[in-house]
Coordinates of C-alpha atoms and ligand atoms in Angstrom, one line a residue:
M1 CA -21.6 -2.7 -15.4
K2 CA -19.0 -0.1 -15.1
K3 CA -15.9 0.1 -17.5
Q4 CA -15.6 -3.5 -18.2
I5 CA -12.5 -5.0 -19.8
K6 CA -12.2 -8.1 -21.7
I7 CA -9.2 -10.5 -21.9
E8 CA -9.4 -13.4 -24.2
E9 CA -5.8 -14.4 -24.9
K10 CA -2.9 -15.5 -22.7
I11 CA 0.1 -13.2 -22.8
K12 CA 2.9 -14.4 -25.2
K13 CA 6.5 -14.7 -24.5
F14 CA 8.3 -11.3 -23.7
E15 CA 11.7 -10.1 -22.6
K16 CA 11.6 -6.4 -21.5
V17 CA 12.9 -3.8 -19.1
I18 CA 10.1 -1.8 -17.4
Q19 CA 9.7 0.8 -14.7
V20 CA 6.6 1.0 -12.5
S21 CA 5.3 4.1 -10.9
G22 CA 6.6 5.7 -7.6
D23 CA 5.7 4.0 -4.2
K24 CA 2.3 4.9 -2.9
S25 CA 3.0 4.7 0.9
I26 CA 6.1 7.0 0.5
S27 CA 4.4 9.4 -1.8
I28 CA 1.6 10.1 0.7
R29 CA 4.2 10.3 3.6
C30 CA 6.4 12.7 1.5
I31 CA 3.4 15.0 0.8
L32 CA 2.1 15.0 4.4
L33 CA 5.6 15.6 6.0
A34 CA 6.4 18.3 3.3
S35 CA 3.2 20.1 4.3
Q36 CA 4.5 20.5 7.8
A37 CA 8.1 21.4 7.0
I38 CA 9.4 24.8 6.8
G39 CA 10.0 26.0 3.2
K40 CA 9.7 24.4 -0.2
S41 CA 10.2 20.6 -0.6
K42 CA 10.7 19.0 -4.0
I43 CA 9.4 15.5 -4.4
Y44 CA 10.4 13.6 -7.6
N45 CA 8.8 10.7 -9.2
L46 CA 5.7 11.2 -7.0
L47 CA 3.0 8.5 -7.9
E48 CA 0.3 10.3 -9.9
S49 CA -2.7 8.3 -8.7
D50 CA -6.1 9.2 -7.1
D51 CA -4.8 8.3 -3.6
V52 CA -1.9 10.5 -4.0
I53 CA -3.7 13.4 -5.8
N54 CA -6.3 13.3 -2.9
A55 CA -3.3 13.8 -0.4
L56 CA -2.3 16.8 -2.4
K57 CA -5.9 18.2 -2.5
S58 CA -6.1 17.5 1.3
I59 CA -3.1 19.7 2.1
K60 CA -4.4 22.4 -0.2
K61 CA -7.7 22.5 1.9
L62 CA -5.3 23.0 4.9
G63 CA -3.8 26.1 3.3
I64 CA -0.7 24.5 1.9
N65 CA 0.2 25.3 -1.7
Y66 CA 1.9 22.9 -4.1
K67 CA 3.0 23.3 -7.6
K68 CA 3.7 20.6 -10.4
F69 CA 6.9 21.1 -12.4
K70 CA 8.0 18.8 -15.2
N71 CA 9.4 16.1 -13.1
Y72 CA 8.7 17.1 -9.5
Y73 CA 6.1 18.6 -7.2
E74 CA 7.1 21.5 -4.9
I75 CA 5.2 21.7 -1.6
N76 CA 5.4 24.9 0.4
G77 CA 5.1 24.2 4.1
Y78 CA 5.1 26.7 7.0
G79 CA 6.2 24.4 9.8
L80 CA 4.2 22.4 12.3
S81 CA 1.6 25.1 13.1
G82 CA 1.3 26.0 9.4
Y83 CA -2.2 24.4 8.7
D84 CA -5.0 26.9 8.4
T85 CA -7.8 25.2 10.5
K86 CA -9.5 28.5 11.6
K87 CA -12.7 27.4 9.7
K88 CA -14.5 24.1 9.5
I89 CA -13.0 21.9 6.7
K90 CA -13.9 18.7 5.0
I91 CA -11.3 16.4 3.6
D92 CA -12.1 13.7 1.1
A93 CA -9.6 10.9 1.4
G94 CA -11.3 8.9 -1.5
N95 CA -10.2 5.3 -1.5
S96 CA -7.1 5.8 0.7
G97 CA -6.8 4.4 4.1
T98 CA -3.3 5.6 4.3
L99 CA -4.3 9.2 3.7
A100 CA -7.3 9.2 5.9
R101 CA -5.5 7.6 8.9
L102 CA -2.2 9.4 8.6
I103 CA -3.8 12.9 8.1
M104 CA -5.8 12.4 11.3
G105 CA -2.6 12.3 13.3
L106 CA -1.6 15.7 11.9
L107 CA -5.0 17.2 12.7
I108 CA -5.0 16.6 16.5
D109 CA -4.2 20.2 17.1
S110 CA -6.7 21.8 14.6
K111 CA -8.6 24.9 15.7
K112 CA -11.9 24.2 14.2
K113 CA -13.6 20.8 13.3
V114 CA -12.1 18.9 10.4
T115 CA -14.3 16.1 8.9
I116 CA -12.6 13.1 7.1
L117 CA -14.7 11.5 4.4
G118 CA -14.0 8.7 1.9
D119 CA -15.6 6.7 -0.9
K120 CA -18.0 3.7 -0.3
S121 CA -15.1 1.2 0.2
L122 CA -13.2 3.5 2.7
S123 CA -16.4 4.3 4.5
S124 CA -16.9 0.7 5.3
R125 CA -13.4 0.2 6.9
D126 CA -12.7 0.4 10.6
F127 CA -11.3 3.7 11.9
S128 CA -11.4 2.9 15.6
R129 CA -7.9 1.4 15.3
V130 CA -6.6 5.0 14.8
T131 CA -9.2 7.2 16.5
E132 CA -8.8 5.4 19.8
P133 CA -5.1 6.0 20.2
L134 CA -5.4 9.5 18.9
K135 CA -8.1 10.4 21.4
R136 CA -5.6 9.5 24.1
F137 CA -3.5 12.6 23.0
G138 CA -6.4 14.8 24.2
A139 CA -8.0 15.5 20.7
N140 CA -11.8 15.4 20.4
I141 CA -12.7 12.8 17.9
I142 CA -16.2 11.7 16.9
S143 CA -17.1 8.8 14.5
Q144 CA -20.3 6.8 14.2
K145 CA -20.0 3.0 14.5
K146 CA -16.1 3.4 14.1
K147 CA -16.4 4.4 10.5
L148 CA -16.0 7.4 8.4
P149 CA -16.9 10.3 8.6
V150 CA -14.6 11.1 11.4
E151 CA -14.7 14.5 13.0
I152 CA -11.6 15.9 14.6
K153 CA -11.5 19.0 16.7
G154 CA -7.9 19.4 18.0
S155 CA -6.9 20.5 21.5
E156 CA -4.5 23.0 22.8
F157 CA -3.6 20.7 25.7
L158 CA -2.1 17.7 24.0
R159 CA -0.2 15.1 26.0
P160 CA 2.2 12.4 24.9
I161 CA 1.1 8.9 25.1
Q162 CA 2.5 5.3 25.5
Y163 CA 1.0 3.2 22.7
E164 CA 1.1 -0.4 22.0
E165 CA 0.4 -1.2 18.3
K166 CA -0.7 -4.8 18.3
I167 CA -2.1 -5.4 14.7
G168 CA 1.2 -4.8 12.7
S169 CA -0.4 -1.8 11.0
A170 CA 1.9 0.8 9.6
Q171 CA -1.1 3.1 9.2
C172 CA -1.9 2.9 12.9
K173 CA 1.8 3.4 13.9
S174 CA 2.3 6.3 11.5
A175 CA -0.9 8.0 12.5
V176 CA 0.4 8.0 16.2
M177 CA 3.9 9.0 15.0
L178 CA 2.5 12.1 13.2
A179 CA 0.3 13.0 16.2
A180 CA 3.4 12.7 18.4
L181 CA 5.0 15.2 16.1
K182 CA 2.4 17.8 17.1
T183 CA 2.5 17.1 20.8
P184 CA 4.9 18.4 23.6
G185 CA 7.1 15.7 25.3
T186 CA 8.0 12.2 24.3
T187 CA 5.6 9.7 22.8
K188 CA 6.6 6.0 23.1
I189 CA 5.4 3.3 20.8
R190 CA 5.9 -0.5 20.9
A191 CA 4.7 -1.6 17.5
K192 CA 4.4 -5.1 15.9
K193 CA 6.6 -5.1 12.9
S194 CA 5.1 -3.2 9.8
R195 CA 6.6 -1.1 7.0
N196 CA 9.0 1.5 8.4
H197 CA 8.9 4.2 5.8
T198 CA 7.7 6.9 8.3
E199 CA 10.5 6.1 10.7
L200 CA 13.1 6.4 8.0
L201 CA 11.7 9.6 6.6
F202 CA 11.6 11.1 10.1
K203 CA 15.3 10.2 10.6
E204 CA 16.2 11.6 7.1
I205 CA 14.6 14.9 7.7
G206 CA 15.9 15.5 11.2
I207 CA 12.9 14.7 13.4
P208 CA 14.2 13.5 16.8
I209 CA 13.3 9.8 16.7
K210 CA 14.9 6.8 18.3
V211 CA 14.1 3.3 17.1
L212 CA 15.2 0.0 18.7
S213 CA 14.1 -3.2 17.0
N214 CA 13.9 -6.9 17.5
S215 CA 12.6 -9.5 15.1
N216 CA 9.0 -9.0 16.1
H217 CA 8.7 -5.4 17.4
D218 CA 9.9 -1.9 17.0
Y219 CA 10.3 0.4 19.9
I220 CA 10.0 4.1 19.0
E221 CA 10.6 7.2 21.0
L222 CA 9.6 10.5 19.5
R223 CA 9.9 14.1 20.9
G224 CA 7.3 16.3 19.5
L225 CA 7.1 20.1 18.5
T226 CA 10.4 20.1 16.7
N227 CA 10.2 22.1 13.5
F228 CA 12.1 20.6 10.5
K229 CA 13.3 22.0 7.2
S230 CA 12.0 21.2 3.8
F231 CA 13.6 18.4 1.9
D232 CA 14.1 16.8 -1.5
Y233 CA 13.1 13.2 -2.2
I234 CA 13.2 10.9 -5.2
V235 CA 10.3 8.3 -4.7
P236 CA 11.4 4.8 -5.6
G237 CA 9.3 2.4 -7.6
D238 CA 6.4 0.6 -5.8
I239 CA 7.0 -3.2 -5.0
S240 CA 3.3 -3.5 -4.5
S241 CA 2.7 -2.4 -8.2
C242 CA 5.7 -4.4 -9.3
A243 CA 4.1 -7.6 -7.7
F244 CA 1.6 -8.1 -10.5
F245 CA 4.3 -8.0 -13.2
I246 CA 6.5 -10.4 -11.1
V247 CA 3.7 -12.9 -11.0
L248 CA 2.8 -12.3 -14.7
T249 CA 6.4 -13.1 -15.7
L250 CA 6.7 -16.0 -13.3
L251 CA 3.5 -17.7 -14.5
G252 CA 4.1 -16.6 -18.1
N253 CA 5.7 -18.5 -21.0
K254 CA 9.5 -18.4 -21.1
S255 CA 9.5 -14.7 -20.4
K256 CA 12.1 -12.5 -18.7
L257 CA 11.6 -9.1 -17.1
R258 CA 13.7 -6.5 -15.3
I259 CA 12.0 -4.0 -13.3
K260 CA 14.0 -0.9 -12.5
N261 CA 14.5 1.2 -9.3
I262 CA 12.2 -0.7 -6.9
N263 CA 12.1 0.0 -3.1
I264 CA 13.2 -3.3 -1.6
N265 CA 13.0 -2.3 2.0
S266 CA 12.8 -5.6 3.9
S267 CA 9.5 -4.5 5.5
R268 CA 8.0 -4.7 2.0
T269 CA 9.7 -7.7 0.3
G270 CA 7.7 -10.6 1.8
I271 CA 6.5 -11.5 -1.7
I272 CA 10.0 -12.1 -2.9
K273 CA 10.9 -14.2 0.1
I274 CA 7.7 -16.2 -0.4
L275 CA 8.0 -16.7 -4.1
N276 CA 11.7 -17.7 -3.8
K277 CA 10.7 -20.3 -1.2
M278 CA 8.2 -21.5 -3.8
N279 CA 11.2 -21.9 -6.2
A280 CA 10.9 -18.6 -8.2
K281 CA 14.6 -17.5 -8.2
I282 CA 13.9 -13.7 -8.3
K283 CA 17.1 -11.7 -8.2
Y284 CA 18.1 -8.1 -7.2
L285 CA 20.6 -6.2 -9.3
N286 CA 22.2 -2.8 -8.8
K287 CA 21.4 -2.7 -5.1
R288 CA 21.9 0.6 -3.5
K289 CA 20.9 2.8 -0.5
Y290 CA 18.8 5.9 -0.8
K291 CA 17.9 8.1 2.3
G292 CA 17.7 4.9 4.5
E293 CA 15.6 2.9 2.0
Q294 CA 17.2 0.0 -0.2
I295 CA 16.6 0.2 -3.8
A296 CA 17.3 -2.4 -6.6
D297 CA 16.3 -3.6 -10.0
I298 CA 14.4 -6.8 -9.9
L299 CA 15.1 -9.6 -12.3
I300 CA 12.5 -12.4 -12.9
E301 CA 12.0 -15.3 -15.3
S302 CA 9.1 -17.7 -16.0
K303 CA 9.3 -20.9 -14.0
K304 CA 7.6 -24.3 -14.5
N305 CA 8.5 -26.2 -11.3
L306 CA 7.0 -24.0 -8.6
I307 CA 6.3 -25.7 -5.2
G308 CA 3.7 -25.0 -2.5
I309 CA 4.7 -23.2 0.6
N310 CA 4.0 -23.3 4.4
C311 CA 4.1 -19.5 4.6
P312 CA 5.8 -18.4 7.8
K313 CA 3.4 -16.0 9.5
N314 CA 6.3 -13.5 10.2
L315 CA 6.2 -12.7 6.5
N316 CA 2.5 -11.6 6.5
S317 CA 2.9 -8.0 7.2
S318 CA 5.9 -7.5 4.6
A319 CA 3.6 -9.1 2.0
I320 CA 0.2 -7.8 3.1
D321 CA -0.8 -6.1 -0.1
E322 CA 0.6 -8.9 -2.3
F323 CA -1.3 -12.1 -1.1
L324 CA -3.9 -11.8 -3.8
V325 CA -1.2 -12.5 -6.5
I326 CA 0.8 -14.8 -4.3
F327 CA -2.3 -17.0 -4.1
L328 CA -2.3 -17.3 -7.9
V329 CA 1.2 -18.7 -7.7
A330 CA 0.0 -21.2 -5.0
A331 CA -2.8 -22.2 -7.5
K332 CA -0.2 -23.1 -10.0
A333 CA 2.4 -24.7 -7.7
K334 CA 2.9 -28.4 -6.9
G335 CA 1.4 -29.4 -3.5
I336 CA -0.5 -27.6 -0.9
S337 CA 0.2 -24.1 0.2
V338 CA -0.8 -23.1 3.7
F339 CA -1.2 -19.4 4.8
K340 CA -2.2 -18.5 8.3
N341 CA -3.5 -15.5 10.3
L342 CA -4.7 -13.5 7.3
G343 CA -7.6 -11.8 8.9
E344 CA -6.1 -8.4 8.1
L345 CA -6.8 -9.0 4.4
N346 CA -10.4 -8.6 5.1
Q347 CA -9.8 -5.0 6.5
K348 CA -8.4 -3.7 3.1
E349 CA -10.1 -1.9 0.2
S350 CA -12.3 -4.9 -0.1
P351 CA -12.6 -8.1 2.0
R352 CA -9.6 -9.7 0.1
L353 CA -9.5 -13.0 2.0
N354 CA -13.2 -13.7 1.2
I355 CA -12.7 -12.5 -2.3
A356 CA -9.6 -14.6 -2.9
V357 CA -11.2 -17.8 -1.7
N358 CA -14.2 -17.4 -4.0
F359 CA -11.9 -16.4 -6.9
L360 CA -9.8 -19.5 -6.6
K361 CA -12.8 -21.8 -6.3
K362 CA -14.4 -20.1 -9.3
I363 CA -11.3 -21.1 -11.4
G364 CA -11.4 -24.7 -10.1
I365 CA -8.8 -24.6 -7.4
K366 CA -9.6 -26.5 -4.2
V367 CA -9.3 -24.2 -1.2
K368 CA -10.0 -25.0 2.5
R369 CA -10.5 -22.2 4.8
K370 CA -10.6 -22.3 8.7
N371 CA -11.2 -18.8 10.2
D372 CA -8.3 -16.8 9.0
D373 CA -6.1 -19.6 7.7
I374 CA -6.4 -21.1 4.1
K375 CA -5.0 -24.1 2.3
I376 CA -4.6 -23.9 -1.5
Y377 CA -4.3 -27.2 -3.4
G378 CA -2.1 -26.3 -6.4
K379 CA -2.7 -27.6 -9.9
P380 CA 0.6 -27.3 -11.9
N381 CA -1.2 -28.1 -15.1
L382 CA -4.0 -25.5 -14.6
V383 CA -5.3 -24.3 -17.9
L384 CA -8.6 -22.5 -18.2
D385 CA -11.0 -22.4 -21.2
G386 CA -14.2 -21.3 -19.7
N387 CA -15.9 -17.8 -19.4
Y388 CA -15.2 -15.8 -16.3
L389 CA -17.0 -12.7 -15.0
I390 CA -15.4 -10.8 -12.3
K391 CA -17.5 -8.3 -10.5
N392 CA -15.1 -6.1 -8.7
F393 CA -17.9 -4.8 -6.5
R394 CA -15.8 -2.7 -4.1
K395 CA -13.7 -1.3 -7.0
D396 CA -10.5 -2.8 -5.4
H397 CA -7.6 -1.8 -7.6
R398 CA -5.6 -5.0 -6.5
V399 CA -8.5 -7.3 -7.2
L400 CA -8.6 -5.8 -10.7
M401 CA -4.9 -6.3 -11.3
M402 CA -4.8 -9.8 -9.9
S403 CA -7.8 -10.8 -12.1
C404 CA -5.9 -9.5 -15.1
V405 CA -2.8 -11.5 -14.2
A406 CA -5.0 -14.6 -13.8
A407 CA -6.6 -14.1 -17.2
L408 CA -3.3 -13.4 -19.0
T409 CA -1.6 -16.5 -17.6
F410 CA -4.3 -19.2 -17.0
G411 CA -6.3 -18.6 -20.2
G412 CA -10.1 -18.5 -20.7
K413 CA -12.3 -15.7 -21.7
W414 CA -12.6 -13.1 -19.0
K415 CA -14.8 -10.0 -18.4
I416 CA -13.7 -7.8 -15.4
S417 CA -15.7 -4.9 -14.1
D418 CA -14.8 -1.5 -12.7
S419 CA -11.5 -1.2 -14.4
D420 CA -11.3 2.5 -13.4
S421 CA -10.4 1.3 -9.9
I422 CA -6.8 1.1 -11.3
N423 CA -6.7 4.9 -10.8
S424 CA -6.2 4.5 -7.0
S425 CA -2.7 3.2 -7.2
F426 CA -1.5 2.5 -10.7
P427 CA -3.0 4.4 -13.6
K428 CA -0.1 3.3 -16.0
F429 CA -0.9 -0.4 -15.3
F430 CA -2.7 -1.1 -18.6
H431 CA -0.2 0.9 -20.6
I432 CA 2.7 -1.2 -19.2
I433 CA 0.9 -4.6 -19.5
N434 CA 0.0 -3.8 -23.1
K435 CA 3.7 -2.9 -23.8
L436 CA 4.5 -6.5 -22.6
G437 CA 2.2 -7.9 -25.3
A438 CA -1.3 -7.9 -23.6
N439 CA -4.1 -6.4 -25.6
I440 CA -6.4 -4.9 -22.9
N441 CA -8.5 -1.8 -23.7
Ligands
S3P501 C1 0.1 1.1 4.3 C2 0.0 0.1 5.2 C3 -0.8 -1.1 5.0 C4 -1.1 -1.4 3.5 C5 -1.5 -0.3 2.8 C6 -0.6 1.0 2.9 C7 0.8 2.3 4.5 O1 -2.0 -1.0 5.8 O2 -2.0 -2.5 3.5 O3 -1.8 -0.5 1.5 O4 1.1 3.0 3.6 O5 1.2 2.5 5.7 P1 -2.1 -1.3 7.2 O6 -1.2 -0.5 8.0 O7 -3.5 -1.1 7.6 O8 -1.7 -2.8 7.4

């Protein structure tokens, strides 16, 4: 079994201030946009994880240089036609769906064939959700059984499209937005609500974009082929990394945690809204705006009297990466929690809905599942003392972190495999959790 960790003790009381790493979604978007800007962009607090390093390696393969300085990365772009695609290229996106899907959008004008590859987990995921709209721009795209590898050979005769994004996937919406950037004319998108970092960055760096929104959809109009200048950006902390510490504190023993400089864009804060409905009382401090994004410190305390939730479906997209840990809170809350329409969880790095149901059953929690809906029967007095072996078979970084939080708050003796999966999104996770008093190595 690969890189197994052991956890045999619950975390003790702590009172600390921490900082988590930079936001993964924003880090990858900054790299891709800087690679198409004119001039040198400086990106501060870039997340240094495998998914993001793979984004840097990918732009390098396309002829774009970057340099690491003490506290920023400098990326030197040559404008929208600056990628060198005169020879065949292979790009390895590793574990990152965001990188694989978004970069495809920027390759719809490639001169020669570019092949996008990924690791075992990424190669099992559906890519037709992006290749289908991208083909409509006029690019030649080939994939076997809707999976990676995907081959893209661009076209000189691209045309704008009207696209309806029905899943609520920011990756699909953003891939089409990046393709629109390379296409003459105006592309129009009607997208089910999802994280809007691409829209905010486009506005910030002067790309002509119009966005109209109602509570369920965003309507985006984007005029392509407008070159834009390099930019500086300080990446805020990632709420998806923060989520594991929020739940660790909430389910911990009389602990208190302040997590600094977190992106609290409302398209990402589903976890806070859900946990506060469950009686968590999480607070924001020092709220401020930065380049269209909202930033704040997050303050959280342990709570005993958590209550179950009938989770509103309109919060699904803004909590999509956080459900695994939210389910742990439901396991400890009084009453039954109901979560509906969570089929998208099975489209992630591993089939997370299936995995969560098995996990909860394994620790003695009653779960009823009907298609994509689940009911979790909470046990406020849940205390574990058995042995638990978690085989993280798809090397899912979030399954790993969720298992650690369960082990540190519910008790029992745990062995968790494939701990190196942490490198996808949060290499500093173990360092920070040990600073709070855990003893994981
Ligand atoms: C992401 C969007 C979400 C999320 C993923 C990152 C992004 O995926 O799960 O971790 O950066 O756009 P979908 O767009 O497929 O929902």
